[in-house]
Coordinates of C-alpha atoms in Angstrom, one line a residue:
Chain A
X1 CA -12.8 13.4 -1.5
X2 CA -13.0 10.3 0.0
X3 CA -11.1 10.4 3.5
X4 CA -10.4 7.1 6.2
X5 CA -9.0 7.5 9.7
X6 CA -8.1 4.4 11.8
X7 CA -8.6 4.0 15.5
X8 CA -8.1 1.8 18.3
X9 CA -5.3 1.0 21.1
X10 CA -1.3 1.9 19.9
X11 CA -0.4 -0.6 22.4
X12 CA -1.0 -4.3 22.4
X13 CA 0.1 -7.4 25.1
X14 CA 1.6 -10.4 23.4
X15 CA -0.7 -13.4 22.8
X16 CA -3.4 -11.0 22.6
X17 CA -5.6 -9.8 20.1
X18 CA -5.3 -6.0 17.9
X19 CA -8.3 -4.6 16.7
X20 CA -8.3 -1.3 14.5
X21 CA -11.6 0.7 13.3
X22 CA -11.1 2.4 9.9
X23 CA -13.8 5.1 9.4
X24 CA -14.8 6.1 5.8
X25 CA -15.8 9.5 5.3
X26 CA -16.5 11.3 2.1
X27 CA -17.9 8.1 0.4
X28 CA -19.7 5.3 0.8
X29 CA -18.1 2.1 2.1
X30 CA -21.5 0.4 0.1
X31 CA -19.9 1.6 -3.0
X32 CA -17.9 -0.7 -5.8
X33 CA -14.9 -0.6 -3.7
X34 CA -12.9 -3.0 -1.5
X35 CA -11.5 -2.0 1.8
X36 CA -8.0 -3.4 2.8
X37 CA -5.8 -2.7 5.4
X38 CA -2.0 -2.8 4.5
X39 CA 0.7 -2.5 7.6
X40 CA 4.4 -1.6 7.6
X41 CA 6.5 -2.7 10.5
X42 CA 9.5 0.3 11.3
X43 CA 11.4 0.9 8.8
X44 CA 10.3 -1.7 6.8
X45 CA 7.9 -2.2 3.5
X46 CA 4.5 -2.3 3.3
X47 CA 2.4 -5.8 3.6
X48 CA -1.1 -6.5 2.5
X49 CA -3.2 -8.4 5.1
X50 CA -6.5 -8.5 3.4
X51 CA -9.3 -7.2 1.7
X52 CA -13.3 -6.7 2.7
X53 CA -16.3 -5.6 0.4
X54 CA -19.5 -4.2 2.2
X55 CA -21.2 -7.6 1.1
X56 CA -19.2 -9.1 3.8
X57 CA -16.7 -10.7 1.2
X58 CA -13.0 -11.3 2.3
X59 CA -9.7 -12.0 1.3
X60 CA -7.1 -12.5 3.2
X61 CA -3.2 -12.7 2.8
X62 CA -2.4 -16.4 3.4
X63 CA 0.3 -15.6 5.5
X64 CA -1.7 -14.1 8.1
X65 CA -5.2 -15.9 7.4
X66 CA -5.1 -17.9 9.9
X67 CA -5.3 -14.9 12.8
X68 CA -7.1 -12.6 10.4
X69 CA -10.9 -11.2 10.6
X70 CA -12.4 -8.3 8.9
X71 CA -15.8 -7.2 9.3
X72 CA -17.7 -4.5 8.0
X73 CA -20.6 -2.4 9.6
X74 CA -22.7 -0.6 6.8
X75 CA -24.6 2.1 8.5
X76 CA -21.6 3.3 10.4
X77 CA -19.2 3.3 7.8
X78 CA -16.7 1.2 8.2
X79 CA -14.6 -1.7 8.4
X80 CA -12.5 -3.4 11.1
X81 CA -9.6 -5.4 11.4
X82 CA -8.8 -8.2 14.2
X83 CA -5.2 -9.9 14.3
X84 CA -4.9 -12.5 16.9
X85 CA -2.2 -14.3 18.9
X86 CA 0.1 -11.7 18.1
X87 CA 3.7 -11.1 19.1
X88 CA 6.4 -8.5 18.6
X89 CA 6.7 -9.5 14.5
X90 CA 3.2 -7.4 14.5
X91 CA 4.5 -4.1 15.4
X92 CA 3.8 -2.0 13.0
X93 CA 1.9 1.2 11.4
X94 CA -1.4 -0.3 10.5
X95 CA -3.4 1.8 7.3
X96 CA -6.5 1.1 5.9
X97 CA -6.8 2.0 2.2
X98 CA -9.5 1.6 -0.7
X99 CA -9.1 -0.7 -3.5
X100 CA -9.9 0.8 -6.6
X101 CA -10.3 -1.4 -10.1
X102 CA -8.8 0.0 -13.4
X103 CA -6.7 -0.9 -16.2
X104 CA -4.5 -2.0 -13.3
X105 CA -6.9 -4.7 -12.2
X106 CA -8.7 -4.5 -8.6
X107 CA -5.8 -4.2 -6.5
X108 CA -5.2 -0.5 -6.7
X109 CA -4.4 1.6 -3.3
X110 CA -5.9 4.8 -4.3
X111 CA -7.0 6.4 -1.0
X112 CA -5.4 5.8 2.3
X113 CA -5.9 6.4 5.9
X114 CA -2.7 8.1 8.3
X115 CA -1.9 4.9 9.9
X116 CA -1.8 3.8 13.5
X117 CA 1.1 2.6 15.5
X118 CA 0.4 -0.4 16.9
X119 CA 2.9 -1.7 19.4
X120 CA 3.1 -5.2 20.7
X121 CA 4.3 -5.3 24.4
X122 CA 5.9 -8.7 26.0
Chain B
X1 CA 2.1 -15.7 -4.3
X2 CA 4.7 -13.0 -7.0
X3 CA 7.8 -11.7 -5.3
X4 CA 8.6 -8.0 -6.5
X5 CA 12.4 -6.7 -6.5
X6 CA 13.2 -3.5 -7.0
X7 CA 16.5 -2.6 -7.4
X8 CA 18.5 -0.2 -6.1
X9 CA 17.6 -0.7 -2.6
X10 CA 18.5 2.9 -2.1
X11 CA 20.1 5.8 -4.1
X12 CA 21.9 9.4 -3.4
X13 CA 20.6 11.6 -5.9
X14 CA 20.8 15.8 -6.3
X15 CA 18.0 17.9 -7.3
X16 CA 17.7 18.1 -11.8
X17 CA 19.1 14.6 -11.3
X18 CA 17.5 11.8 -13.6
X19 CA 16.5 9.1 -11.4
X20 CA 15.4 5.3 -12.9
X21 CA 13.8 2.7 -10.5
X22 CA 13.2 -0.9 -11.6
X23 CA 11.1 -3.3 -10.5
X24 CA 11.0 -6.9 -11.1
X25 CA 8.1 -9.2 -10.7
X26 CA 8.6 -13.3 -10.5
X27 CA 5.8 -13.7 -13.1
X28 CA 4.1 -12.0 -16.0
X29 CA 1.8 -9.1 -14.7
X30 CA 1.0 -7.8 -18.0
X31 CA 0.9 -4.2 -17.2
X32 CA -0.7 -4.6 -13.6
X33 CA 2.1 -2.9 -11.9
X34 CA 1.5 0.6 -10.0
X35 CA 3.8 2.4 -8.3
X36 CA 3.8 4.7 -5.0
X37 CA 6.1 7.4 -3.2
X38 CA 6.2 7.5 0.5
X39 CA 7.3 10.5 2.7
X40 CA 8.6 10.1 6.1
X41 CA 5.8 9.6 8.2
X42 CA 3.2 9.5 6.0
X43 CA 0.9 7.1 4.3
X44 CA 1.7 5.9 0.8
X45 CA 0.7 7.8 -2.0
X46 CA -0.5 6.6 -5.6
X47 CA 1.5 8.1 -8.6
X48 CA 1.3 5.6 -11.9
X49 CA -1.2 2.3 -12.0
X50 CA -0.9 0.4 -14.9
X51 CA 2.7 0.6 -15.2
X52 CA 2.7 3.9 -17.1
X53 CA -0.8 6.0 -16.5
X54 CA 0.1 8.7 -14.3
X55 CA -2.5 9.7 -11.7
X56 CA -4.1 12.9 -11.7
X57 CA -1.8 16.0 -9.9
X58 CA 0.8 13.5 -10.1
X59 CA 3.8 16.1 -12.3
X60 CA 4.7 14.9 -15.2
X61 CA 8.1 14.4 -14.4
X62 CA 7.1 10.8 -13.4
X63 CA 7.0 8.3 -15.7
X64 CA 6.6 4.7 -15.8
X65 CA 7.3 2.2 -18.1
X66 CA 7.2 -1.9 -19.0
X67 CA 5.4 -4.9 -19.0
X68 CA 5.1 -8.6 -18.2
X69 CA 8.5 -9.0 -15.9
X70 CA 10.5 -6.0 -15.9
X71 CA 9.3 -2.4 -14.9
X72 CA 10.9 1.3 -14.6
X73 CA 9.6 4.6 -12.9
X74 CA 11.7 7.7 -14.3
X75 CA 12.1 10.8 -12.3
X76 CA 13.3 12.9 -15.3
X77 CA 14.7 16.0 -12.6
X78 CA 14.5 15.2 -9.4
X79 CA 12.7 17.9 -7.0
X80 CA 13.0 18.9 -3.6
X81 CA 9.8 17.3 -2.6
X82 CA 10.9 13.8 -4.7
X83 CA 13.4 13.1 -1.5
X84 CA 11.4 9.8 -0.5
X85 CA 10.5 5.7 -0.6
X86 CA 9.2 4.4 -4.2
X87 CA 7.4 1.1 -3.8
X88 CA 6.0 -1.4 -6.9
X89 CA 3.3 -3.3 -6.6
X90 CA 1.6 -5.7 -8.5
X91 CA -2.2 -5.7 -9.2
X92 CA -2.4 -8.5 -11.3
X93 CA -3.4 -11.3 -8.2
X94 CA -3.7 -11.7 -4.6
X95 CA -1.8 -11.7 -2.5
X96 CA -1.3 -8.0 -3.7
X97 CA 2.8 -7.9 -3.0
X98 CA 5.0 -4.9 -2.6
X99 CA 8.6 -4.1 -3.5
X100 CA 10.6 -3.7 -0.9
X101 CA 10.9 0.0 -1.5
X102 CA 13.5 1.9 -3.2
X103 CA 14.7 4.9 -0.9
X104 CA 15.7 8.3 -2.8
X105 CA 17.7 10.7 -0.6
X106 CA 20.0 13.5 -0.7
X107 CA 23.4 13.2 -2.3

């Protein structure tokens, strides 16, 4: 059973930078899969930022690719996520998920991490 | 990038209720729709992917239906544990895009 847990600070200063850790556990991130990270603001729906294969490969949502970087480290399992310049708008419970391909394409969420709570502070 | 609209935005419902979500994509995505329930608190969780295949230990009181445009997930009697957010979501091109969540509460 494949398993991720996301770390790293709940509480962010505007016009910094957020940085989240998602560690894969149960499988290996060198496997067919990508690794995305999805957030949800409070009470709000759920936004794809972008996408990252163990080649290094990325894809990110356009609307954020500008202060987007993903990065993967192979022999520790995992992939991280760096959002830059950011202000209140990116408060929100950040997941990281697996991408799974199917009948349904590539773009199928079929294993997801708890989420963190990351807090922008003015 | 393909907008998704589900509609209702929200429903009152009681338990042995039939309960029908639709979703509505701004494009054809064939059949590369999936759908998710999120509990309060807790990460989203994968029920049908290609608009109609329901995932394993999903109960088979779920069902999902459609193509191209116009989609539907079918609650055919609503449970306790069915109290929750539905979300679309298209697989057929990035940016993956969400619904903005239909939410199923207590009536």
């Amino acid at each position: 059973q494949v398993q991720l847990q996301e770390s790293g600070p709940g509480l962010v200063k505007a016009s910094g930078s957020l940085s989240l850790t998602c560690a894969v556990s149960g499988g290996s991130i060198s496997s067919s899969h990508w690794w995305s990270w999805v957030r949800q603001p409070p009470g709000k729906g759920l936004e794809w930022i972008g996408e990252i294969y163990h080649s290094g490969s990325t894809n990110y949502n356009p609307s954020l690719r500008s202060r987007v970087t993903m990065s993967v480290d192979n022999s520790k399992n995992q992939f991280s996520l760096k959002l830059n310049s950011v202000t209140g708008a990116d408060t929100a419970v950040y997941y990281c998920a697996r991408l799974h391909c199917s009948s349904a394409g590539c773009g199928l969420f079929d294993y997801w991490g708890q989420g963190t709570l990351v807090t922008v502070s003015s | 990038d393909i907008q998704m609209t589900q509609s209702p935005s929200s429903l009152s419902a009681s338990v042995g209720d039939r309960v029908t979500i639709t979703c509505r994509a701004s494009q054809s995505v064939s059949t590369y729709l999936n759908w998710y329930q999120q509990r309060p608190r807790r990460a989203p969780k994968l029920l049908i992917s290609a608009a109609s295949s329901l995932q394993s230990g999903v109960p088979s009181r779920f069902s999902g239906s459609g193509s191209g445009t116009d989609f539907t997930l079918t609650i055919s009697s609503l449970q306790p544990e069915d109290f929750a957010t539905y979300y679309c979501q298209e697989s057929y091109s990035t940016p993956w895009t969400f619904g903005q969540g239909t939410k199923v509460d207590v009536k």
